[in-house]
């Protein structure tokens, strides 16, 4: 998931360099959503791993 958010971030940066501002907005928003989903899943896995070890 983090890999995909980094890919969309790179796409947004490259599109920004070339001036495709609509693509920049779309790719940046997709990267942001994927990053927050990654964070939520990471925190859930931390709590699940902690409860399993007790």
mmCIF file of C-alpha atoms in Angstrom:
data_model
loop_
_atom_site.group_PDB
_atom_site.id
_atom_site.type_symbol
_atom_site.label_atom_id
_atom_site.label_comp_id
_atom_site.label_asym_id
_atom_site.label_seq_id
_atom_site.Cartn_x
_atom_site.Cartn_y
_atom_site.Cartn_z
ATOM 1 C CA UNK A 1 0.000 0.000 0.000
ATOM 2 C CA UNK A 2 2.814 2.362 0.849
ATOM 3 C CA UNK A 3 4.469 1.410 -2.431
ATOM 4 C CA UNK A 4 1.377 2.491 -4.383
ATOM 5 C CA UNK A 5 1.152 5.810 -2.564
ATOM 6 C CA UNK A 6 4.793 6.513 -3.405
ATOM 7 C CA UNK A 7 4.156 5.599 -7.054
ATOM 8 C CA UNK A 8 1.243 8.037 -7.267
ATOM 9 C CA UNK A 9 3.337 10.697 -5.531
ATOM 10 C CA UNK A 10 6.065 10.292 -8.155
ATOM 11 C CA UNK A 11 3.439 10.450 -10.919
ATOM 12 C CA UNK A 12 2.118 13.678 -9.409
ATOM 13 C CA UNK A 13 5.608 15.187 -9.246
ATOM 14 C CA UNK A 14 6.432 14.246 -12.840
ATOM 15 C CA UNK A 15 3.079 15.545 -14.086
ATOM 16 C CA UNK A 16 3.669 18.776 -12.163
ATOM 17 C CA UNK A 17 7.008 19.271 -13.869
ATOM 18 C CA UNK A 18 5.398 18.911 -17.281
ATOM 19 C CA UNK A 19 2.420 21.116 -16.393
ATOM 20 C CA UNK A 20 -0.439 18.609 -16.344
ATOM 21 C CA UNK A 21 -2.187 20.187 -13.377
ATOM 22 C CA UNK A 22 -5.362 18.072 -13.520
ATOM 23 C CA UNK A 23 -3.311 14.895 -13.365
ATOM 24 C CA UNK A 24 -1.273 16.353 -10.513
ATOM 25 C CA UNK A 25 -4.378 16.972 -8.424
ATOM 26 C CA UNK A 26 -5.789 13.520 -9.098
ATOM 27 C CA UNK A 27 -2.553 11.640 -8.462
ATOM 28 C CA UNK A 28 -1.785 13.627 -5.326
ATOM 29 C CA UNK A 29 -5.218 12.983 -3.877
ATOM 30 C CA UNK A 30 -4.945 9.255 -4.650
ATOM 31 C CA UNK A 31 -1.509 9.170 -3.017
ATOM 32 C CA UNK A 32 -2.868 10.932 0.065
ATOM 33 C CA UNK A 33 -5.803 8.542 0.413
ATOM 34 C CA UNK A 34 -3.596 5.472 -0.018
ATOM 35 C CA UNK A 35 -1.114 6.804 2.527
ATOM 36 C CA UNK A 36 -3.827 7.338 5.143
ATOM 37 C CA UNK A 37 -5.238 3.867 4.481
ATOM 38 C CA UNK A 38 -1.727 2.511 4.980
ATOM 39 C CA UNK A 39 -1.427 4.362 8.299
ATOM 40 C CA UNK A 40 -4.754 3.023 9.550
ATOM 41 C CA UNK A 41 -3.879 -0.540 8.585
ATOM 42 C CA UNK A 42 -0.453 -0.162 10.188
ATOM 43 C CA UNK A 43 -1.927 0.981 13.500
ATOM 44 C CA UNK A 44 -4.481 -1.855 13.418
ATOM 45 C CA UNK A 45 -1.726 -4.382 12.796
ATOM 46 C CA UNK A 46 0.297 -2.961 15.682
ATOM 47 C CA UNK A 47 -2.607 -3.427 18.088
ATOM 48 C CA UNK A 48 -3.425 -6.869 16.708
ATOM 49 C CA UNK A 49 0.186 -7.977 17.084
ATOM 50 C CA UNK A 50 0.362 -6.630 20.621
ATOM 51 C CA UNK A 51 -2.807 -8.428 21.718
ATOM 52 C CA UNK A 52 -1.620 -11.660 20.140
ATOM 53 C CA UNK A 53 1.654 -11.668 22.105
ATOM 54 C CA UNK A 54 -0.114 -11.315 25.475
#
